[in-house]
GROMACS .gro file of C-alpha atoms in nm:
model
  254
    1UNK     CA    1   0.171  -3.937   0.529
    2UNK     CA    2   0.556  -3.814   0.398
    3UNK     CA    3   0.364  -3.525   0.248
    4UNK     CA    4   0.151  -3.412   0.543
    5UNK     CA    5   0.460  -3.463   0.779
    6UNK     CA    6   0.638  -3.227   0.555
    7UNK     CA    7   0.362  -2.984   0.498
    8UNK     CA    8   0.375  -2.960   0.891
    9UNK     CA    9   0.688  -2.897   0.917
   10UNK     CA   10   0.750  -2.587   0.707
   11UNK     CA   11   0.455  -2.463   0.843
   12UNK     CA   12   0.611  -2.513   1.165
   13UNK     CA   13   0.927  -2.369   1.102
   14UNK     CA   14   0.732  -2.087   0.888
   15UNK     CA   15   0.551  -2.026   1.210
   16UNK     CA   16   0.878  -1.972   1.478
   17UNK     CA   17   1.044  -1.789   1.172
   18UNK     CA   18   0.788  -1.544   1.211
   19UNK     CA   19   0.640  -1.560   1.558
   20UNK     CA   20   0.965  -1.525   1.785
   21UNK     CA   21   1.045  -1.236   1.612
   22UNK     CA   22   0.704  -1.049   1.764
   23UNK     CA   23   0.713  -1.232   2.061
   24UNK     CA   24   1.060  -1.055   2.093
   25UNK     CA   25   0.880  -0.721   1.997
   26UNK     CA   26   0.577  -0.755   2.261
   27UNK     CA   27   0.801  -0.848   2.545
   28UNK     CA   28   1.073  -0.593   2.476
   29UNK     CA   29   0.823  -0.283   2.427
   30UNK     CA   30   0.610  -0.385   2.771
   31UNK     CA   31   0.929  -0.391   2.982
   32UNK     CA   32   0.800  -0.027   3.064
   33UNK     CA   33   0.446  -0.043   3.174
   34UNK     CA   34   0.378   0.310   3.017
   35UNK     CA   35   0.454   0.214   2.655
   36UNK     CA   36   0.156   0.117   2.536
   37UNK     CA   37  -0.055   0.365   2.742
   38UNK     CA   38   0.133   0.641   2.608
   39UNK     CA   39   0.084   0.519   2.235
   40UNK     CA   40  -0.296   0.553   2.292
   41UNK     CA   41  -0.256   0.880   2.465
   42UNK     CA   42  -0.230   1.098   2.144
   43UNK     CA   43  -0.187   1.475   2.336
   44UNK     CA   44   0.087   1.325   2.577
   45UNK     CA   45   0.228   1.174   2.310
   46UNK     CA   46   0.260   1.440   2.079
   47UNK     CA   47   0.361   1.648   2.365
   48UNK     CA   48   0.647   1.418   2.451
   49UNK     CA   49   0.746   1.298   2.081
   50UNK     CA   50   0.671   1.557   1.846
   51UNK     CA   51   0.871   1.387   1.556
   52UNK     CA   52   0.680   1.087   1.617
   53UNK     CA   53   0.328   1.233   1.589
   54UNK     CA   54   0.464   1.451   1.287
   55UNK     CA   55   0.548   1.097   1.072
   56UNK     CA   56   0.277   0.930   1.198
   57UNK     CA   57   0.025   1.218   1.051
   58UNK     CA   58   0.283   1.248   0.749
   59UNK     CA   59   0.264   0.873   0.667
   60UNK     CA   60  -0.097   0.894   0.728
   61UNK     CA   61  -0.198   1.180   0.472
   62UNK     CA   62   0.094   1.024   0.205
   63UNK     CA   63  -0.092   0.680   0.207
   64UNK     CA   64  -0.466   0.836   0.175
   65UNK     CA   65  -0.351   1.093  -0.099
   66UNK     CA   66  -0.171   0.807  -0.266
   67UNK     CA   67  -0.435   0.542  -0.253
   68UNK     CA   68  -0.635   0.825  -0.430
   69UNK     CA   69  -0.420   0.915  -0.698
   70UNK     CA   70  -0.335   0.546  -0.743
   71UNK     CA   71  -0.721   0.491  -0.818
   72UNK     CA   72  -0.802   0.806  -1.028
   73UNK     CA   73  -0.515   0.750  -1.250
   74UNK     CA   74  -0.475   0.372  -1.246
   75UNK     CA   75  -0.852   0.246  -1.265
   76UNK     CA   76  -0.956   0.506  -1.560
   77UNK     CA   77  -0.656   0.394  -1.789
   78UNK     CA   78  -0.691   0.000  -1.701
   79UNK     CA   79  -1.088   0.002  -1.855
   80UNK     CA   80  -1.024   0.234  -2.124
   81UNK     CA   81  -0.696  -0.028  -2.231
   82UNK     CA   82  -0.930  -0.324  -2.218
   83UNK     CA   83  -1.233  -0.115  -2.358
   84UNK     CA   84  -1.088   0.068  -2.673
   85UNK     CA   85  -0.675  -0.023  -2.706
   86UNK     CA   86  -0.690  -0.361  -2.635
   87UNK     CA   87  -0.338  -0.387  -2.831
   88UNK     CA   88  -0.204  -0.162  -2.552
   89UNK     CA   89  -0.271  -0.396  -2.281
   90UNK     CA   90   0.084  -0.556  -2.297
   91UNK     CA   91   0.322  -0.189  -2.330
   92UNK     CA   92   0.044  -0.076  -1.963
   93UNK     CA   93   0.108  -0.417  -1.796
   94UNK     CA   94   0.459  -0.400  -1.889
   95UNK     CA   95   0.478  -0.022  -1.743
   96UNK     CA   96   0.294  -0.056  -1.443
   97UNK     CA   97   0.517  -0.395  -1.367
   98UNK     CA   98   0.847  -0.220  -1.387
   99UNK     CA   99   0.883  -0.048  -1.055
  100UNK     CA  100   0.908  -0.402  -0.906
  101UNK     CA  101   1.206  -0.478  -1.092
  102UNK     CA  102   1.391  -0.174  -0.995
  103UNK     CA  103   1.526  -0.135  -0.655
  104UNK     CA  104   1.395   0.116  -0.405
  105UNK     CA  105   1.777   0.326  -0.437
  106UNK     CA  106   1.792   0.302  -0.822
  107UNK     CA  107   1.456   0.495  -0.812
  108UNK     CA  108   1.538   0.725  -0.564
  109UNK     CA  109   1.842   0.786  -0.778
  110UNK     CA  110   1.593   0.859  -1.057
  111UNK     CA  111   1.385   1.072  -0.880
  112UNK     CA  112   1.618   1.285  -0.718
  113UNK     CA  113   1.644   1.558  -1.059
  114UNK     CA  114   1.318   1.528  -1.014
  115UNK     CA  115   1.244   1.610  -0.656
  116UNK     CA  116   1.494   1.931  -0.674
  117UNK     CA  117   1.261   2.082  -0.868
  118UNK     CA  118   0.950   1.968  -0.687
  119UNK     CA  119   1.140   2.138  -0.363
  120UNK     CA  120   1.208   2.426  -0.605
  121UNK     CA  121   0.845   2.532  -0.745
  122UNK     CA  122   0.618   2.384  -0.449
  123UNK     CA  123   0.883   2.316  -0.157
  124UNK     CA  124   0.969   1.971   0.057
  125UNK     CA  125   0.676   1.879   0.206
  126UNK     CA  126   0.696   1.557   0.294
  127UNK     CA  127   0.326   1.524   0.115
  128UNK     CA  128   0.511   1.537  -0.224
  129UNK     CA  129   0.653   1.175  -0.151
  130UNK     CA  130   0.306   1.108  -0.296
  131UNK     CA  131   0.442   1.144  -0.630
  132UNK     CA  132   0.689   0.887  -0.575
  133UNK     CA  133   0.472   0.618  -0.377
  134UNK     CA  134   0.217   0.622  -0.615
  135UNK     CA  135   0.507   0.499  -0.892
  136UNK     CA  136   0.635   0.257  -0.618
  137UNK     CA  137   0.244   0.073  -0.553
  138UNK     CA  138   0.165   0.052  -0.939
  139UNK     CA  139   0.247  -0.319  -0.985
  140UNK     CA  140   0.064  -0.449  -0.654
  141UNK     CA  141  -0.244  -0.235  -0.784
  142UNK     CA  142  -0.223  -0.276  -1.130
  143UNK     CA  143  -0.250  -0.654  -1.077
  144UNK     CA  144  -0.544  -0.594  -0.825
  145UNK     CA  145  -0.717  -0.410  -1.027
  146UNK     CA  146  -0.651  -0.623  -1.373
  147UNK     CA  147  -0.788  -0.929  -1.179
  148UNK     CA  148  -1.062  -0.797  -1.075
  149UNK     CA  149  -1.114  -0.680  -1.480
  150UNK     CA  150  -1.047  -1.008  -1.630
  151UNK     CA  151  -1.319  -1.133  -1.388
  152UNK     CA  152  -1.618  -0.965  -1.571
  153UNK     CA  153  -1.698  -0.914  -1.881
  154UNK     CA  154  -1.604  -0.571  -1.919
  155UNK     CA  155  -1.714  -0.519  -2.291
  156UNK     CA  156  -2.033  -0.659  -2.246
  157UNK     CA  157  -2.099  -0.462  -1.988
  158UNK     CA  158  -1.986  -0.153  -2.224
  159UNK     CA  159  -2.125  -0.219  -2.477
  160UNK     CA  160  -2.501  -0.300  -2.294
  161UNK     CA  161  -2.447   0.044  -2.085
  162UNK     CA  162  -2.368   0.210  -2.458
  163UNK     CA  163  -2.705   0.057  -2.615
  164UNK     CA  164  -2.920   0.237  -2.371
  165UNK     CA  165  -2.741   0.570  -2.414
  166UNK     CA  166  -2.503   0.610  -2.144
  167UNK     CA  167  -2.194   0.829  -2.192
  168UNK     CA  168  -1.838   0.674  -2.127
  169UNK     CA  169  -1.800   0.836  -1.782
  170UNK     CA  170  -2.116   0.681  -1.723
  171UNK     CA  171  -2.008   0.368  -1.784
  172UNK     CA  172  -1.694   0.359  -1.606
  173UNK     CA  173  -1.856   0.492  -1.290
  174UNK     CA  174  -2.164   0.310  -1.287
  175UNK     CA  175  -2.141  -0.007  -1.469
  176UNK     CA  176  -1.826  -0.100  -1.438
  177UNK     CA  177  -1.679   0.034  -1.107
  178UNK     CA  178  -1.935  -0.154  -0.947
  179UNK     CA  179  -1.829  -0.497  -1.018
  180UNK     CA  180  -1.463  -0.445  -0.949
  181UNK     CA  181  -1.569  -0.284  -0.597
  182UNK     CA  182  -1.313  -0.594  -0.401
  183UNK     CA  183  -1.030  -0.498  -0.634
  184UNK     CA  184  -1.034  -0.168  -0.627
  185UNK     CA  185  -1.065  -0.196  -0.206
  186UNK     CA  186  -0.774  -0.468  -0.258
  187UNK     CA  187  -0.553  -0.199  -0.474
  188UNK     CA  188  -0.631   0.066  -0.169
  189UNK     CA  189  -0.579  -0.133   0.105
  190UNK     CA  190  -0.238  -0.290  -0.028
  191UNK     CA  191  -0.139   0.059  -0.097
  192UNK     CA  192  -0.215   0.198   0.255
  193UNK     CA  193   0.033  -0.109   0.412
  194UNK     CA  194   0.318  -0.039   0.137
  195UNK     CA  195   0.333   0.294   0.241
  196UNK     CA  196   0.308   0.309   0.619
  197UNK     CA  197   0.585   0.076   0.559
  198UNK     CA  198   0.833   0.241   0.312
  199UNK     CA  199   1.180   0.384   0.427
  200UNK     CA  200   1.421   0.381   0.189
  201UNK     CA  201   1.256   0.619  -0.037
  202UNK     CA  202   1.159   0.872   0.274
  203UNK     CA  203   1.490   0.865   0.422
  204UNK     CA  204   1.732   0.943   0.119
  205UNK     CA  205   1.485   1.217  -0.006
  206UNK     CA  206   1.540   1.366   0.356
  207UNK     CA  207   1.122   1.353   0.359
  208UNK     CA  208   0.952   1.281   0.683
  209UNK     CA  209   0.757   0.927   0.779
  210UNK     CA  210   0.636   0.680   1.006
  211UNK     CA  211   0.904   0.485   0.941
  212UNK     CA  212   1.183   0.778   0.912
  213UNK     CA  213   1.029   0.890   1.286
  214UNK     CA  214   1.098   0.490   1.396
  215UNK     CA  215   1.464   0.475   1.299
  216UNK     CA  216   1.535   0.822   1.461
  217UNK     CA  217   1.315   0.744   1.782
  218UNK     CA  218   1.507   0.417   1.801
  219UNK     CA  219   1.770   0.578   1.902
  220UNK     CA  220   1.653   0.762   2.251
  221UNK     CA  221   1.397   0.596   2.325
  222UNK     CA  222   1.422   0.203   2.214
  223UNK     CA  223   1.097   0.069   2.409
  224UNK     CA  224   0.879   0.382   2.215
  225UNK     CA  225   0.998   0.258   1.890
  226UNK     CA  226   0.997  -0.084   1.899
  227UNK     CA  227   0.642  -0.059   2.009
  228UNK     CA  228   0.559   0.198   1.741
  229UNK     CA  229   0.689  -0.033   1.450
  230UNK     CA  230   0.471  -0.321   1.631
  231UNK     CA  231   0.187  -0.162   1.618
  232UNK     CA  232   0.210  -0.024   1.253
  233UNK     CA  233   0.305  -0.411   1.194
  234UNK     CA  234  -0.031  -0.526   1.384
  235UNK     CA  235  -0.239  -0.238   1.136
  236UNK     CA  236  -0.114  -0.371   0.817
  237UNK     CA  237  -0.171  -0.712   0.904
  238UNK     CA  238  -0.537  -0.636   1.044
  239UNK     CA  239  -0.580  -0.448   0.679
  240UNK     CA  240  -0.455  -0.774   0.505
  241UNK     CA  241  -0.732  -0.963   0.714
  242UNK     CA  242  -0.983  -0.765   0.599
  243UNK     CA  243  -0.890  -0.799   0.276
  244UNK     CA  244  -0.847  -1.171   0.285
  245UNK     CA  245  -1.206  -1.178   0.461
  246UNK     CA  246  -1.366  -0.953   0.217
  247UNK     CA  247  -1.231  -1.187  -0.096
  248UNK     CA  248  -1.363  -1.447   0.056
  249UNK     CA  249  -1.688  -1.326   0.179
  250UNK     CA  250  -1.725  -1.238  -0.206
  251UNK     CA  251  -1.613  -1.588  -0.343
  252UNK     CA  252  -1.891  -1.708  -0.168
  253UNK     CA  253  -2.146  -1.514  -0.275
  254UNK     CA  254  -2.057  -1.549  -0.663
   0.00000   0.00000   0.00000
């Protein structure tokens, strides 16, 4: 009974730790009754907050391009490692990994040489943050994706698919692909909420995003913003429930 009174009360205080803080958000941003009408009125709002629209099509673009990249580079190299350089496994895991042990400024510190010349050769798009993000999401998809390996027997599968003549693209594509289908949406999806959500990197590489177009919003027009960063709060959180749903829809079919 100790126990269960305990759990109950973290969960509790877990619960008002989180909850008054949106509660806060949803009754500051409907204080004006055209808030939320304007966020759903894309041509007025566009008309009215050009910056706004600008990092919310900017953030929109950098986390499609970068869920894409992430995949094509990331799921290619994490089946050939456990196909062929088993030995390997430990040096990618210990790669992919290390962006979550450096802060968000130390890398931006790093990246910096490397962004003058990226302004230099093809300009400062704000689509080039791609580059960056895509280094930034490699440990939350990495360990998607590596689950989702480690789940099936991958060489099996190989080495069956190799039997009956089927080239290595083959393979990849249409044997094994297939069975990690929930990780590789898992990788995707957690990289879509990462980067609607990033600042730090945006803001000291003087690149444009959602989250850039918050902070400077904040600061004429308070209601607009906080409703804004609600909103984008409320989207990663419904992508998180699908995710959660879609895990468990497949846990209960295996």
């Amino acid at each position: 009974m100790a126990r269960v009174a305990f759990r109950w009360t973290v969960l509790t205080v877990m619960g008002v730790f989180f909850l008054l803080p949106l509660v806060a958000m949803v009754e500051f941003s409907t204080r004006d009754p055209e808030t939320w009408p304007l966020l759903l009125n894309w041509p007025r709002l566009s008309a009215d907050y050009p910056a706004l629209a600008e990092g919310i099509l900017a953030s929109l673009a950098q986390a499609s391009l970068t869920a894409v990249l992430m995949l094509v580079l990331l799921v290619p190299t994490a089946i050939w490692v456990r196909l062929r350089l088993p030995r390997l496994r430990p040096l990618v895991e210990f790669l992919c990994l290390l962006p979550l042990t450096i802060p968000a400024i130390v890398l931006v510190v790093g990246l910096a040489p490397v962004y003058a010349w990226v302004n230099y050769l093809i300009g400062g798009s704000s689509i080039t943050l791609v580059f960056a993000y895509t280094v930034l999401v490699l440990p939350y998809a990495y360990r998607a994706i590596d689950t989702g390996l480690s789940a099936i027997d991958v060489k099996t599968l190989a080495e069956a698919a190799r039997g009956l003549g089927a080239g290595w693209f083959t393979v990849i594509v249409r044997v094994v692909l297939p069975n990690i289908r929930q990780a590789v949406l898992s990788a995707a999806f957690l990289t879509v909420a990462l980067v609607l959500g990033e600042f730090t990197i945006a803001s000291l590489l003087h690149r444009t995003n959602l989250q850039v177009a918050i902070e400077f919003l904040g600061k004429s027009s308070a209601t607009v913003s906080v409703a804004v960063s609600l909103a984008a709060l409320m989207l990663a959180f419904v992508l998180l429930i699908v995710l959660s749903l879609a895990g468990s829809r497949k846990g209960r079919k295996s």
